Amino acid sequence: MTTDADRALIALLRENARASTAELARRLGVSRTTVQSRLERLEKSGVIDGYSVKLSPDYEKNLVRAHILVTALPKLAASVEAVLRRIPEVRTLHSVSGNFDMIIIVEAPSVRDLDALIDRIGALEGVERTLSSIILSTRIDR
């Protein structure tokens, strides 16, 4: 169970996971020891599973991103997922309810590469159909 203070700390880490304990403490209005013990507790309890890299807008502006909705044969869905895990351009895979079974968020260096990636995913054994949408801009990214 997380507290309001935990959620405030997590929000700051989402902004910058490399912020120092002193910086986090200053922004939260608490001591460094408090932040350190809270971080240790969140890590130990599994709330914080790791820290990651957020790419710069200058780098990301050159990537073409898309959502690919996938309908998969039920008996082959696990094997489709296994193949998707090995494709580095696949950033996120969601299992969803509704007309599609999965939503994949992908990124590629060009429209040509994105087109080839979408074709590659559509040709996977077990994929019945796909529907893709190119992401034009991101309005909120938390």
Tab-separated table of N, CA, C and O in Angstrom, residues 8 10 12 14 43 54 76 87 89 95 103 106 110 120 139:
chain	number	residue	atom	x	y	z
A	8	ALA	N	4.085	10.962	-4.153
A	8	ALA	CA	4.802	12.197	-4.491
A	8	ALA	C	6.244	11.881	-4.875
A	8	ALA	O	6.781	12.439	-5.843
A	10	ILE	N	7.374	8.987	-6.051
A	10	ILE	CA	7.316	8.279	-7.331
A	10	ILE	C	7.126	9.261	-8.481
A	10	ILE	O	7.755	9.125	-9.537
A	12	LEU	N	8.146	12.352	-8.628
A	12	LEU	CA	9.431	13.007	-8.879
A	12	LEU	C	10.399	12.081	-9.604
A	12	LEU	O	11.137	12.516	-10.496
A	14	ARG	N	9.602	9.738	-11.651
A	14	ARG	CA	9.156	9.631	-13.049
A	14	ARG	C	9.667	10.803	-13.879
A	14	ARG	O	9.943	10.667	-15.051
A	43	GLU	N	11.502	-0.121	-2.865
A	43	GLU	CA	12.248	-1.114	-3.644
A	43	GLU	C	12.063	-2.513	-3.047
A	43	GLU	O	11.793	-3.467	-3.769
A	54	LYS	N	15.060	7.895	-19.819
A	54	LYS	CA	14.104	8.680	-20.596
A	54	LYS	C	14.918	9.382	-21.672
A	54	LYS	O	15.857	10.126	-21.369
A	76	LEU	N	-2.240	-19.471	-30.329
A	76	LEU	CA	-0.893	-19.024	-30.686
A	76	LEU	C	-0.523	-17.674	-30.060
A	76	LEU	O	0.550	-17.148	-30.338
A	87	ILE	N	11.669	-8.479	-30.528
A	87	ILE	CA	11.782	-7.403	-31.518
A	87	ILE	C	12.102	-6.106	-30.774
A	87	ILE	O	11.272	-5.590	-30.025
A	89	GLU	N	12.231	-3.031	-31.562
A	89	GLU	CA	11.403	-1.857	-31.862
A	89	GLU	C	10.080	-1.867	-31.087
A	89	GLU	O	9.389	-0.855	-31.027
A	95	SER	N	-2.112	-6.453	-23.311
A	95	SER	CA	-3.197	-7.388	-23.577
A	95	SER	C	-4.476	-6.629	-23.264
A	95	SER	O	-4.590	-6.026	-22.195
A	103	ILE	N	-2.356	-4.508	-27.947
A	103	ILE	CA	-1.928	-3.223	-28.494
A	103	ILE	C	-0.416	-3.174	-28.318
A	103	ILE	O	0.090	-3.342	-27.204
A	106	VAL	N	5.246	0.656	-30.938
A	106	VAL	CA	6.532	0.429	-31.583
A	106	VAL	C	7.164	1.766	-31.964
A	106	VAL	O	6.480	2.788	-32.056
A	110	SER	N	12.424	5.357	-39.286
A	110	SER	CA	11.840	5.996	-40.465
A	110	SER	C	10.484	5.366	-40.769
A	110	SER	O	10.163	4.290	-40.269
A	120	ARG	N	6.104	-7.114	-40.865
A	120	ARG	CA	6.737	-8.242	-40.157
A	120	ARG	C	5.827	-8.765	-39.044
A	120	ARG	O	5.654	-9.978	-38.878
A	139	ARG	N	0.914	14.403	-26.230
A	139	ARG	CA	0.454	15.575	-25.501
A	139	ARG	C	0.732	15.474	-24.006
A	139	ARG	O	0.972	16.477	-23.348
